[in-house]
Structures are given as structure tokens and as C-alpha cells.
Amino acid sequence: MVVSNDINREVLTAKRDSCPRAELLGIFIPEGSRTERAVALTVFVAACAYLFVFRRYTAMEPDEGIVLQGAQRILGGEVLYRDFFSFFTPGSYYFLALIFKIFGSSIIVARTALVIFGAAFSAITYVLCRRVCSRGSALFVAAIITLSTLPYRFLVLHNWDSTLWACLSVYCAVRLIETRGSAWAFAGGSFIALTFLFEQSKGAGLLLGLCAGLFAIHLMGGLILTRAEIVYFAIGLVWPFIPTLAYFGSQHSLSFMFADWFWPLRHYSLANHVPYGYQNWSEETRRTLFAGAPLAARVVTVIALSPCFLVPMLPITAVGMLVYWLVQILRRQAPESKANYYVLTTAALGGLLLSIVIGRADVIHFMYLLPLLSLVLAWMIDGRDIPGRIYTTVRPWLKAYIAIAFALFGMALLVRAVSAQHNVTTRRGQITVPANDTVVNYVQAHVLRNESVLVYPYLPLYYYLTATYSPTHYEYFQPGMHTRLQADELVSQLSSKQARVILFEPGFAEKIPRSWPGTPLFATTTDPVADYILREYHNCETLQSANKSRFLFMIRKDLSCP
């Protein structure tokens, strides 16, 4: 239905006066209120200011350099899939390359884009929550998003921009059922397509969830989409693929593109299969967190870490709420607009849950979706649409726990970033790291800009920071996920290019049981690339990364050390 400004003001007044009239009207539309628009803008600005603190901090996470270095290769004239390998869709690479083209290539430029993404998460979450929650509850959850989502992994990854498009997809779908506008149908389809083009599993799960939600509402008589809305939605879904296919077709790389897009179906899940909500903690991490500490300190630590266990429970809760609200629609026991909102959003969360379970169901991938999963937190905190006297009694205690737990969690993330004292000047800008990193300075002192260097097996961030390039099609190599055929290809390309320098991490195999517990045993015991490196190169210097990994600076055996 179309909600007029008069009704919108009436709902706002009703909410301020705690009048049941707001419940009778269903949901509140914050876009119709000048005050609410100002609040959402304030949330965005405040989140930007807070996240700005994290821009320079990095712990040399292995994943971050994948998109950074890929964007740099694109700026150098290379074509994704044809000239270098990736198993996810191209959006993040070309989007970041465009940002670099406009503002210059540096780690600070990329991280500043992250700040904007994170602030958008908080603002979008606020307006989505505000429809069925009080302003206080919506602000509460927006603060949680700001404190804990991006700071948890403040890294330039395809996971964050794809989550932004997913948030906008859900927002547009909600606006579609509220206003019945073809423009919202087109925008919703477009953002779903963009989500797929930035991360295919997330986009596919989102499409499944939103379509299932819309179909369920339609089937139960809550919403009948017009033919025009369906056509515009379909056009939105299709059009982003047209320039994508045209571009890669013009570069004679369509076959490579489709092969890489479908590559995860055969190779990703085996090595990356983990238990639901897997925490990725090593024994050393567990001892650091809990062993030998006083009881009070351990209690605080448990509370501070508890969001890591709570967040994976949110999509399961959403699925349960989906069933509840479907029943409410069937029984006509709730305002239509409110029931439609809940069914649509919970169905979307169900689709996103499926995408995680099929891929890698560790806590990290749930945290990537916290801006949308936190809708469940808002509904729990507000409590107005959760029935039962028991929950009414428990809700103040639950709210207090959520506030304390996420405050401690966010504080730990902030302290980690601001306490880092080691500054490193790289060719892509200055960074701050938690421990001394000798790799960057040594490489920059002994390797020319744009020289070919192999970082093996997995820390492509060093390529980007030192302005060097892999002599192969691979920025990183994960034994057990990448195939033996790919290992042989890497060796062949390395041999033909005769790279002078290799940064080799000999202890990488020790990380595999913790990070990728599903990796087949043979993949950890046989490594033809490592065998080739040890046979053809000799060590000149042992270097230490900021993440405490040890790297060997190796030179071809026919050359002397610098």
C-alpha cells in the first residue's frame, strides 16, 4: 500500500505517545519523517568518524591483498580470469580499480572506501530496524554495527562491498512492498545482480531468499505484484550481466570467466568445510585468552567473546521467525504491512544463511553479514512483536547482556587498532602493525618496483604494499583447495619467467589444520611448488611478518644474495 505523509506523521506521533495506533497501522516509514532522515544521516556521519580510526591498522591478514593486487593488475592492463586467476565474480576487482583510477592507488584510498561502506551499513540497518522498532532500539543496533562489524575484519575484501549491495537489495525490496513502485523493483533486481557480480554465492542466496519471501507473501494474498513490477525486477536482474559479458567477450576470456565462476563448486567446499560457527582459534590463542588468568578476567573475556557465538545463532532465529510470521499471515492475526516486512526480511536472511552453509560456515562469514543479521537483534531488543510473558520478563536482562557483550567486543577491537605502535612506510602508503614487520622494508630495499616476486603460498598483501607482481597467474596458493594441475601450472610459469626472488613461508602447512581442517592429508604432505622452490632457490635472509609468520627471502641458485 502507499503510505502518505499524513499517515506517516500520525504513526510518528503515536509512537512518541506510546499509543497503540502505531500498531494498528502496521509499520513506521522513517523516510517520510524529516527527523528520521536527519537521524539516519547523523548515524552515517558518526560511523564514518569512528571507523576512520581503523584506516591504517593491519595485522597483515593473508586475505586482504587478493582484491588489492588484482585491481592493481587490472590497472596495469591485465584482464581478470584471462591473465590471473580468481574463483569469485569480478565486481570487487573492477570497482576497486575504478576507485584507484580516480583517487590514486594506495592502501589509504582503499581503506577510506571501507569507512564509507561501514557507515552505510549502520545507516541502512537503522532505517530497516526503525520500521518495526523504536528509535532507541534502532540506534542501539546501529551502534553495535559501527563498533563491531567492520572493525572485526577491517580488510579490503570482496565480502564487504557485496554485503553493501545485499543491504541495498533488501532495502529496495522492503520499499517495493511498501510503495509498490516499479522503480524500487528495478533497483532491487539491480542490487541483487550486483551482489552476485561481487560474490556469486551471496548473490544467489539473496535472490533465492527474496524471491521466496515475495512468492510466499503473494501466495498468501498479502501482496500481488503487478506485471510491470515483475518486468522491471527482471530487467534489473539482467542488465548488469550485459556489460559484464560484453567486456569479457571482447577480451576473449568468457570461457575462462565461466570456468573460474564454477570452479568453487568442485574445489572450494572440501578444504573450507568447517563446523557451523567455527571460530578459527588456535591452541595458542585459547591459552592466551583463558589460561592462567584470574576468574574475573576469564569471565570478562567470555562475555567479550560471546558475540562470536551469538551472531551465528541470529540467522537460525530468523528462520524460526519466518515460520511464525507466515502463520500470522495465514491466520490474519497481524497488520498486513508488518507481516509482509517480517516475512520478506527473514526469508532474505534464510537465503543468505544457505549461501554460508554451502560455502564456509565459520564465524567470519557470519560477521560479514552482521549488518543484515542485526535486524534480528533489533527485534529481540525492542521485543514488541515477540509474544509471551516469559520473554517480556527476560528482555531487560537480554538487552543488558547484548549491550555489555558488544561494548566489550567493540572495545577490544578498538584497543587492538589504536595500541599498534609499529609504523611501516610502504610503496602504497603508511600502515600501522601490531608487531615489527621486517618483510616490507627488506623487500623494498632489495627488490625494484614492479619487479616479479613470488610470495608463496599465501600472503598477497605483500605484492600490493611493495608494488611487486607475481610471475604467475596466481596471487596465492592454498594446498587442498587449488588442484595439483594448478600447482603444476604455477611451477611451469615460475620456471619460464625465471623470477629472481621468492618470499617463501616454510611453516604454512602448520596453519592448515586450524584454518582449513577439511584439507585432505595428501595436500599437506606433498607440495610440488615448495619442492621446486627448495630445489632451485637458496635462502638469503629470514624475515618476520607482523602476523608472526616467518618468511625466507630466497634468490635463484645461480645468483648471489644482495
Coordinates of C-alpha atoms in Angstrom, one line a residue:
M1 CA 0.0 0.0 0.0
V2 CA 1.1 3.7 -0.4
V3 CA 1.8 5.3 2.9
S4 CA 1.0 9.1 2.8
N5 CA 2.9 11.7 4.7
D6 CA -0.2 12.4 6.9
I7 CA -0.3 8.8 8.0
N8 CA 3.4 8.7 8.5
R9 CA 3.2 11.7 10.8
E10 CA 0.3 10.1 12.6
V11 CA 2.4 6.9 13.2
L12 CA 5.3 9.0 14.5
T13 CA 3.1 10.9 16.9
A14 CA 1.6 7.6 18.0
K15 CA 4.9 6.1 18.7
R16 CA 6.0 9.2 20.7
D17 CA 2.9 9.0 22.8
S18 CA 3.1 5.2 23.2
C19 CA -0.3 4.9 21.6
P20 CA -1.5 1.6 20.2
R21 CA -2.5 3.5 17.0
A22 CA 1.0 2.8 15.6
E23 CA 0.5 -1.0 16.0
L24 CA -2.9 -0.7 14.2
L25 CA -1.2 1.0 11.2
G26 CA 1.4 -1.7 11.0
I27 CA 4.9 -0.3 10.4
F28 CA 6.5 3.1 10.5
I29 CA 8.1 4.6 7.4
P30 CA 11.1 6.7 8.5
E31 CA 11.8 8.1 5.0
G32 CA 8.6 10.2 5.4
S33 CA 9.9 12.0 8.5
R34 CA 12.4 14.8 8.3
T35 CA 13.6 14.0 11.8
E36 CA 14.3 10.4 10.9
R37 CA 16.2 11.3 7.8
A38 CA 18.4 13.6 9.9
V39 CA 18.9 10.8 12.5
A40 CA 20.0 8.4 9.7
L41 CA 22.4 11.0 8.3
T42 CA 23.8 11.5 11.8
V43 CA 24.3 7.8 12.2
F44 CA 26.2 7.7 8.9
V45 CA 28.5 10.7 9.8
A46 CA 29.2 9.3 13.3
A47 CA 30.0 5.9 11.9
C48 CA 32.4 7.5 9.4
A49 CA 34.2 9.4 12.2
Y50 CA 34.6 6.2 14.3
L51 CA 35.7 3.9 11.5
F52 CA 38.3 6.5 10.4
V53 CA 40.4 5.4 13.3
F54 CA 41.0 1.9 11.7
R55 CA 42.2 3.0 8.3
R56 CA 45.9 2.5 8.7
Y57 CA 45.9 -0.6 11.0
T58 CA 46.6 -4.0 9.6
A59 CA 47.8 -7.3 11.1
M60 CA 49.0 -8.5 7.6
E61 CA 46.0 -10.7 7.1
P62 CA 46.6 -13.0 4.2
D63 CA 43.2 -12.4 2.5
E64 CA 43.3 -8.7 2.1
G65 CA 45.8 -8.5 -0.8
I66 CA 43.7 -10.6 -3.2
V67 CA 41.5 -7.8 -4.4
L68 CA 44.0 -5.0 -3.9
Q69 CA 46.6 -6.7 -6.1
G70 CA 44.0 -7.8 -8.6
A71 CA 42.8 -4.3 -9.0
Q72 CA 46.4 -3.2 -9.5
R73 CA 47.0 -5.8 -12.2
I74 CA 43.8 -4.6 -14.0
L75 CA 45.2 -1.0 -13.9
G76 CA 48.3 -2.4 -15.5
G77 CA 46.3 -3.7 -18.4
E78 CA 45.7 -7.3 -17.4
V79 CA 42.3 -8.9 -17.7
L80 CA 40.8 -10.9 -14.8
Y81 CA 40.4 -14.7 -15.5
R82 CA 42.5 -14.5 -18.7
D83 CA 45.7 -13.1 -17.1
F84 CA 45.2 -14.1 -13.5
F85 CA 43.0 -16.5 -11.6
S86 CA 40.1 -15.8 -9.3
F87 CA 37.3 -18.0 -8.2
F88 CA 34.8 -15.3 -7.4
T89 CA 32.9 -12.8 -9.6
P90 CA 34.7 -9.7 -11.0
G91 CA 32.8 -6.8 -9.3
S92 CA 35.2 -6.1 -6.4
Y93 CA 38.3 -6.1 -8.7
Y94 CA 37.0 -3.6 -11.2
F95 CA 35.2 -1.5 -8.7
L96 CA 38.4 -1.0 -6.7
A97 CA 40.4 -0.5 -9.9
L98 CA 38.0 2.3 -10.7
I99 CA 38.5 3.9 -7.3
F100 CA 42.3 3.7 -7.7
K101 CA 42.0 5.2 -11.2
I102 CA 40.1 8.2 -9.8
F103 CA 41.8 8.7 -6.5
G104 CA 45.2 7.0 -6.9
S105 CA 46.4 3.6 -5.8
S106 CA 47.1 3.5 -2.1
I107 CA 46.1 1.4 0.9
I108 CA 44.6 4.6 2.5
V109 CA 42.3 5.2 -0.5
A110 CA 41.0 1.6 -0.4
R111 CA 40.6 1.7 3.4
T112 CA 38.7 5.1 3.1
A113 CA 36.2 3.4 0.8
L114 CA 35.8 0.8 3.5
V115 CA 34.9 3.6 6.0
I116 CA 32.1 4.7 3.7
F117 CA 30.8 1.1 3.3
G118 CA 30.8 0.7 7.1
A119 CA 28.9 3.9 7.7
A120 CA 26.4 2.9 5.1
F121 CA 25.9 -0.4 6.9
S122 CA 24.9 1.5 10.1
A123 CA 22.6 3.9 8.3
I124 CA 20.8 1.2 6.3
T125 CA 20.4 -1.0 9.3
Y126 CA 18.9 1.9 11.2
V127 CA 16.2 2.6 8.7
L128 CA 15.3 -1.1 8.2
C129 CA 15.1 -1.6 12.0
R130 CA 13.1 1.6 12.6
R131 CA 10.1 0.3 10.7
V132 CA 9.1 -2.0 13.5
C133 CA 11.3 -0.8 16.4
S134 CA 11.6 2.3 18.5
R135 CA 14.2 4.9 17.6
G136 CA 16.2 3.9 20.7
S137 CA 16.3 0.2 19.7
A138 CA 17.3 1.1 16.1
L139 CA 20.0 3.4 17.3
F140 CA 21.2 0.7 19.7
V141 CA 21.7 -1.8 16.9
A142 CA 23.2 0.8 14.6
A143 CA 25.8 1.4 17.3
I144 CA 26.5 -2.3 17.5
I145 CA 27.1 -2.4 13.8
T146 CA 29.5 0.5 13.9
L147 CA 31.5 -0.9 16.9
S148 CA 31.8 -4.5 15.8
T149 CA 31.2 -5.2 12.1
L150 CA 34.0 -3.6 10.0
P151 CA 36.4 -3.4 13.0
Y152 CA 36.2 -7.2 13.3
R153 CA 38.0 -7.5 9.9
F154 CA 38.9 -4.1 8.6
L155 CA 40.2 -5.5 5.4
V156 CA 39.7 -4.7 1.7
L157 CA 37.8 -7.8 0.7
H158 CA 35.0 -8.7 -1.8
N159 CA 32.9 -9.7 1.2
W160 CA 32.3 -6.1 2.4
D161 CA 31.2 -4.5 -0.9
S162 CA 29.0 -7.4 -1.7
T163 CA 27.3 -7.1 1.7
L164 CA 26.6 -3.4 0.9
W165 CA 24.8 -4.4 -2.3
A166 CA 22.9 -7.1 -0.3
C167 CA 21.8 -4.5 2.2
L168 CA 20.6 -2.2 -0.5
S169 CA 18.8 -5.2 -2.2
V170 CA 16.9 -5.9 1.0
Y171 CA 16.1 -2.2 1.5
C172 CA 14.8 -1.9 -2.1
A173 CA 12.7 -5.0 -1.7
V174 CA 11.1 -3.6 1.5
R175 CA 10.4 -0.3 -0.2
L176 CA 8.8 -2.3 -3.1
I177 CA 6.2 -3.9 -0.8
E178 CA 5.6 -0.6 0.9
T179 CA 5.2 1.7 -2.1
R180 CA 4.5 -0.7 -5.0
G181 CA 6.8 1.3 -7.3
S182 CA 8.4 -0.1 -10.4
A183 CA 11.5 1.9 -9.7
W184 CA 12.0 0.0 -6.5
A185 CA 11.5 -3.3 -8.3
F186 CA 14.2 -2.3 -10.9
A187 CA 16.6 -1.1 -8.1
G188 CA 16.1 -4.3 -6.1
G189 CA 16.8 -6.5 -9.1
S190 CA 19.9 -4.4 -10.0
F191 CA 21.4 -4.7 -6.5
I192 CA 20.8 -8.4 -6.3
A193 CA 22.6 -8.8 -9.6
L194 CA 25.5 -6.6 -8.3
T195 CA 25.6 -8.7 -5.2
F196 CA 26.1 -11.8 -7.4
L197 CA 28.7 -10.0 -9.5
F198 CA 30.7 -9.2 -6.4
E199 CA 30.2 -12.6 -4.7
Q200 CA 28.3 -15.2 -6.5
S201 CA 27.2 -17.4 -3.5
K202 CA 25.9 -14.4 -1.6
G203 CA 24.0 -13.1 -4.6
A204 CA 22.5 -16.5 -5.4
G205 CA 21.4 -17.0 -1.7
L206 CA 19.9 -13.5 -1.6
L207 CA 18.0 -13.9 -4.8
L208 CA 16.6 -17.2 -3.6
G209 CA 15.6 -15.7 -0.2
L210 CA 14.0 -12.6 -1.5
C211 CA 12.1 -14.3 -4.3
A212 CA 10.9 -17.0 -1.8
G213 CA 9.7 -14.2 0.5
L214 CA 7.9 -12.3 -2.2
F215 CA 6.3 -15.5 -3.5
A216 CA 5.1 -16.5 0.0
I217 CA 3.5 -13.1 0.5
H218 CA 1.9 -13.4 -2.9
L219 CA 0.7 -16.9 -2.3
M220 CA -1.0 -16.0 1.0
G221 CA -2.7 -12.9 -0.5
G222 CA -0.6 -10.3 1.3
L223 CA 0.9 -8.8 -1.9
I224 CA 0.1 -9.1 -5.6
L225 CA 3.0 -7.8 -7.7
T226 CA 1.9 -6.2 -10.9
R227 CA 3.2 -7.4 -14.3
A228 CA 5.1 -4.1 -14.7
E229 CA 6.9 -4.6 -11.3
I230 CA 7.8 -8.2 -12.2
V231 CA 9.2 -7.0 -15.6
Y232 CA 11.2 -4.2 -14.0
F233 CA 12.6 -6.5 -11.4
A234 CA 13.7 -9.0 -14.1
I235 CA 15.3 -6.2 -16.1
G236 CA 17.2 -5.1 -13.0
L237 CA 18.4 -8.6 -12.6
V238 CA 19.6 -8.9 -16.2
W239 CA 21.1 -5.6 -17.2
P240 CA 24.3 -5.7 -15.1
F241 CA 25.3 -9.0 -16.8
I242 CA 25.1 -7.5 -20.3
P243 CA 28.1 -5.2 -20.0
T244 CA 30.0 -7.9 -18.0
L245 CA 29.5 -10.5 -20.7
A246 CA 30.3 -7.9 -23.4
Y247 CA 33.5 -6.8 -21.8
F248 CA 34.9 -10.3 -21.1
G249 CA 33.7 -11.4 -24.6
S250 CA 35.6 -8.6 -26.2
Q251 CA 38.7 -9.7 -24.3
H252 CA 38.3 -13.3 -25.5
S253 CA 38.0 -14.5 -21.9
L254 CA 34.4 -15.7 -21.5
S255 CA 35.4 -19.3 -21.3
F256 CA 38.0 -18.5 -18.6
M257 CA 35.4 -16.4 -16.7
F258 CA 32.8 -19.1 -16.6
A259 CA 35.3 -21.8 -15.7
D260 CA 36.5 -19.7 -12.7
W261 CA 33.0 -18.8 -11.6
F262 CA 32.1 -22.5 -11.4
W263 CA 35.4 -23.6 -10.0
P264 CA 34.3 -23.3 -6.3
L265 CA 31.5 -25.9 -6.9
R266 CA 34.2 -28.6 -7.4
H267 CA 37.1 -27.3 -5.3
Y268 CA 36.2 -24.8 -2.6
S269 CA 34.0 -26.7 -0.2
L270 CA 36.2 -29.7 0.6
A271 CA 39.1 -27.8 2.1
N272 CA 36.9 -25.0 3.5
H273 CA 34.3 -27.2 5.2
V274 CA 34.1 -26.3 8.9
P275 CA 31.6 -26.9 11.7
Y276 CA 28.8 -24.4 12.0
G277 CA 30.0 -21.2 13.6
Y278 CA 33.7 -22.4 13.6
Q279 CA 35.9 -19.9 15.5
N280 CA 39.3 -20.4 13.7
W281 CA 41.1 -20.3 17.1
S282 CA 44.5 -22.0 17.5
E283 CA 45.6 -23.7 20.8
E284 CA 47.9 -20.8 21.4
T285 CA 45.0 -18.3 21.0
R286 CA 42.9 -20.3 23.5
R287 CA 45.8 -20.4 26.0
T288 CA 46.4 -16.6 25.6
L289 CA 42.7 -15.9 26.2
F290 CA 41.9 -18.2 29.1
A291 CA 44.9 -20.0 30.6
G292 CA 46.3 -18.6 33.8
A293 CA 44.1 -15.6 34.1
P294 CA 42.1 -14.8 37.3
L295 CA 38.5 -15.9 37.3
A296 CA 37.1 -12.4 37.0
A297 CA 39.3 -11.8 33.9
R298 CA 38.2 -15.0 32.3
V299 CA 34.5 -14.1 32.9
V300 CA 35.0 -10.7 31.2
T301 CA 36.8 -12.5 28.3
V302 CA 34.0 -14.9 27.9
I303 CA 31.4 -12.1 27.8
A304 CA 33.6 -10.0 25.4
L305 CA 33.9 -13.0 23.0
S306 CA 30.3 -14.2 23.3
P307 CA 29.2 -12.2 20.2
C308 CA 31.2 -14.6 18.2
F309 CA 28.9 -17.4 19.3
L310 CA 25.7 -15.2 19.3
V311 CA 26.0 -13.9 15.7
P312 CA 25.8 -17.4 14.1
M313 CA 22.6 -18.0 16.0
L314 CA 20.8 -15.0 14.5
P315 CA 20.0 -16.4 11.1
I316 CA 18.6 -19.6 12.7
T317 CA 16.4 -17.4 14.8
A318 CA 15.4 -15.5 11.7
V319 CA 14.2 -18.8 10.1
G320 CA 12.1 -19.5 13.1
M321 CA 10.6 -16.1 12.9
L322 CA 9.9 -16.6 9.2
V323 CA 7.7 -19.6 10.2
Y324 CA 6.0 -17.6 12.9
W325 CA 5.1 -14.7 10.6
L326 CA 3.9 -17.0 7.8
V327 CA 1.4 -18.4 10.3
Q328 CA 0.4 -14.9 11.3
I329 CA -0.3 -14.1 7.7
L330 CA -2.4 -17.2 7.3
R331 CA -4.4 -16.5 10.4
R332 CA -4.7 -12.8 9.6
Q333 CA -3.6 -12.0 13.2
A334 CA -1.2 -9.2 12.4
P335 CA -1.2 -6.0 10.3
E336 CA -0.6 -6.9 6.7
S337 CA 2.3 -4.4 6.2
K338 CA 4.1 -5.6 9.3
A339 CA 3.7 -9.3 8.5
N340 CA 4.9 -8.7 4.9
Y341 CA 8.0 -6.9 6.3
Y342 CA 8.9 -9.7 8.6
V343 CA 8.4 -12.5 6.0
L344 CA 10.4 -10.7 3.4
T345 CA 13.4 -9.8 5.6
T346 CA 13.6 -13.2 7.4
A347 CA 13.3 -15.0 4.0
A348 CA 16.3 -13.0 2.8
L349 CA 18.2 -13.9 5.9
G350 CA 17.3 -17.6 5.3
G351 CA 18.7 -17.4 1.7
L352 CA 21.9 -15.8 3.0
L353 CA 22.2 -18.5 5.6
L354 CA 22.1 -21.1 2.9
S355 CA 24.9 -19.4 1.0
I356 CA 27.1 -19.5 4.1
V357 CA 26.3 -23.1 5.0
I358 CA 27.1 -24.3 1.4
G359 CA 30.4 -22.4 1.4
R360 CA 32.2 -21.8 4.7
A361 CA 30.1 -21.6 7.9
D362 CA 32.8 -20.1 10.2
V363 CA 32.1 -17.1 12.4
I364 CA 34.0 -14.8 9.9
H365 CA 31.4 -15.3 7.2
F366 CA 28.6 -14.7 9.6
M367 CA 30.2 -11.4 10.7
Y368 CA 30.4 -10.3 7.1
L369 CA 26.5 -10.3 7.1
L370 CA 26.0 -8.8 10.6
P371 CA 24.5 -5.5 9.1
L372 CA 21.5 -7.7 8.0
L373 CA 21.6 -10.3 10.7
S374 CA 21.5 -7.5 13.3
L375 CA 17.8 -6.9 12.3
V376 CA 17.1 -10.0 14.5
L377 CA 19.0 -8.3 17.3
A378 CA 16.8 -5.2 17.0
W379 CA 13.6 -7.2 17.0
M380 CA 14.8 -9.0 20.1
I381 CA 15.9 -5.8 21.9
D382 CA 12.7 -4.0 21.1
G383 CA 10.5 -7.0 21.8
R384 CA 7.2 -5.6 20.8
D385 CA 6.5 -8.3 18.2
I386 CA 7.7 -11.2 20.2
P387 CA 4.8 -12.8 22.2
G388 CA 4.8 -14.3 25.6
R389 CA 5.1 -13.1 29.2
I390 CA 8.4 -15.0 29.7
Y391 CA 10.1 -13.1 27.0
T392 CA 8.8 -9.8 28.4
T393 CA 10.4 -10.7 31.7
V394 CA 13.7 -11.8 30.2
R395 CA 14.0 -9.0 27.7
P396 CA 15.6 -6.3 30.0
W397 CA 18.3 -8.9 31.0
L398 CA 18.9 -9.9 27.4
K399 CA 19.2 -6.2 26.4
A400 CA 21.7 -5.6 29.2
Y401 CA 23.7 -8.6 28.1
I402 CA 23.8 -7.6 24.4
A403 CA 24.8 -4.0 25.4
I404 CA 27.7 -5.2 27.7
A405 CA 28.9 -8.0 25.4
F406 CA 29.1 -5.9 22.2
A407 CA 30.5 -2.9 24.1
L408 CA 33.4 -5.1 25.4
F409 CA 33.8 -6.8 22.0
G410 CA 34.0 -3.4 20.2
M411 CA 36.3 -2.0 22.9
A412 CA 38.7 -4.9 22.3
L413 CA 38.7 -4.3 18.6
L414 CA 39.4 -0.6 19.1
V415 CA 42.2 -1.2 21.6
R416 CA 43.8 -3.6 19.2
A417 CA 43.9 -1.0 16.5
V418 CA 44.9 2.1 18.5
S419 CA 47.6 0.2 20.5
A420 CA 49.6 -0.8 17.4
Q421 CA 52.8 1.2 17.6
H422 CA 54.9 -0.1 14.7
N423 CA 54.7 2.2 11.6
V424 CA 55.7 0.8 8.2
T425 CA 56.2 3.0 5.2
T426 CA 55.3 1.0 2.1
R427 CA 55.2 1.9 -1.6
R428 CA 51.4 2.1 -1.2
G429 CA 51.2 4.3 1.9
Q430 CA 52.0 4.1 5.6
I431 CA 50.4 1.4 7.7
T432 CA 50.4 0.6 11.4
V433 CA 51.0 -3.0 12.5
P434 CA 50.8 -4.8 15.9
A435 CA 54.4 -6.2 15.7
N436 CA 57.6 -5.4 13.9
D437 CA 57.4 -6.4 10.2
T438 CA 60.8 -6.9 8.6
V439 CA 59.5 -8.2 5.3
V440 CA 58.2 -5.0 3.7
N441 CA 61.4 -2.9 4.4
Y442 CA 63.7 -5.7 3.3
V443 CA 61.8 -6.4 0.1
Q444 CA 61.6 -2.7 -0.8
A445 CA 65.4 -2.3 -0.1
H446 CA 66.3 -5.2 -2.4
V447 CA 63.6 -5.6 -5.0
L448 CA 62.7 -3.0 -7.6
R449 CA 59.2 -1.5 -8.0
N450 CA 57.2 -3.6 -10.5
E451 CA 59.6 -6.5 -10.3
S452 CA 58.3 -10.1 -10.4
V453 CA 58.4 -11.8 -7.0
L454 CA 56.6 -14.9 -5.9
V455 CA 55.0 -14.8 -2.4
Y456 CA 54.3 -18.4 -1.6
P457 CA 51.9 -19.7 -0.6
Y458 CA 49.5 -17.2 0.8
L459 CA 50.1 -13.5 1.7
P460 CA 49.3 -11.4 -1.5
L461 CA 49.2 -8.2 0.6
Y462 CA 52.9 -8.1 0.3
Y463 CA 52.6 -7.8 -3.5
Y464 CA 50.5 -4.7 -3.2
L465 CA 52.4 -3.0 -0.4
T466 CA 55.8 -3.5 -2.1
A467 CA 54.5 -2.7 -5.6
T468 CA 55.7 -6.0 -6.9
Y469 CA 53.9 -8.7 -9.0
S470 CA 53.5 -12.4 -9.1
P471 CA 55.3 -14.0 -12.1
T472 CA 52.3 -16.5 -12.4
H473 CA 48.5 -16.3 -12.8
Y474 CA 48.1 -16.9 -9.0
E475 CA 48.3 -14.3 -6.2
Y476 CA 48.1 -17.1 -3.6
F477 CA 48.0 -20.8 -3.4
Q478 CA 46.1 -22.9 -0.9
P479 CA 47.1 -26.6 -0.8
G480 CA 44.0 -28.8 -0.9
M481 CA 41.8 -26.1 -2.4
H482 CA 43.9 -25.4 -5.5
T483 CA 44.4 -28.5 -7.5
R484 CA 47.6 -30.4 -8.5
L485 CA 47.1 -29.3 -12.1
Q486 CA 47.2 -25.7 -10.9
A487 CA 50.3 -26.4 -8.9
D488 CA 52.0 -27.8 -12.0
E489 CA 50.8 -24.7 -13.9
L490 CA 52.3 -22.4 -11.3
V491 CA 55.6 -24.3 -11.4
S492 CA 55.7 -24.1 -15.2
Q493 CA 55.0 -20.4 -15.2
L494 CA 57.6 -19.8 -12.4
S495 CA 60.2 -21.8 -14.3
S496 CA 59.6 -20.0 -17.6
K497 CA 59.6 -16.5 -16.1
Q498 CA 62.8 -17.2 -14.1
A499 CA 61.8 -15.0 -11.2
R500 CA 64.8 -13.7 -9.2
V501 CA 63.2 -13.5 -5.8
I502 CA 60.8 -15.7 -3.8
L503 CA 59.3 -15.0 -0.4
F504 CA 58.6 -18.4 1.0
E505 CA 56.8 -19.3 4.2
P506 CA 58.1 -22.7 5.2
G507 CA 55.7 -23.1 8.2
F508 CA 52.5 -22.5 6.3
A509 CA 51.5 -26.2 6.4
E510 CA 51.2 -25.9 10.2
K511 CA 48.3 -23.4 9.8
I512 CA 46.3 -25.7 7.6
P513 CA 44.7 -28.0 10.3
R514 CA 43.4 -24.9 12.1
S515 CA 42.3 -22.7 9.2
W516 CA 41.2 -25.3 6.8
P517 CA 40.5 -28.5 8.8
G518 CA 38.8 -30.2 5.9
T519 CA 42.0 -30.2 3.8
P520 CA 42.9 -33.7 2.6
L521 CA 46.1 -35.1 4.3
F522 CA 47.9 -35.7 1.0
A523 CA 47.7 -32.0 0.2
T524 CA 49.7 -31.1 3.3
T525 CA 52.4 -33.8 2.7
T526 CA 53.0 -33.2 -1.0
D527 CA 53.7 -29.8 -2.4
P528 CA 55.4 -29.7 -5.8
V529 CA 55.7 -25.9 -5.7
A530 CA 57.6 -25.9 -2.4
D531 CA 59.8 -28.8 -3.8
Y532 CA 60.6 -26.7 -6.8
I533 CA 61.4 -23.6 -4.7
L534 CA 63.8 -25.5 -2.4
R535 CA 65.4 -27.2 -5.3
E536 CA 66.0 -24.0 -7.4
Y537 CA 66.4 -21.3 -4.8
H538 CA 68.6 -20.6 -1.8
N539 CA 67.8 -18.6 1.3
C540 CA 69.4 -15.2 1.9
E541 CA 67.5 -13.8 4.8
T542 CA 64.9 -14.9 7.4
L543 CA 62.2 -12.3 7.8
Q544 CA 59.4 -11.8 10.3
S545 CA 55.8 -10.7 9.3
A546 CA 53.6 -8.6 11.6
N547 CA 51.4 -11.6 12.0
K548 CA 54.4 -13.6 13.4
S549 CA 54.8 -15.7 10.3
R550 CA 58.4 -16.5 9.2
F551 CA 59.4 -15.8 5.6
L552 CA 62.5 -16.8 3.7
F553 CA 63.9 -14.2 1.2
M554 CA 65.2 -16.6 -1.4
I555 CA 67.3 -16.0 -4.6
R556 CA 67.8 -18.2 -7.6
K557 CA 70.8 -20.5 -7.0
D558 CA 72.6 -19.0 -10.0
L559 CA 72.6 -15.6 -8.3
S560 CA 74.3 -14.4 -5.2
C561 CA 72.5 -12.8 -2.2
P562 CA 72.1 -9.0 -2.2

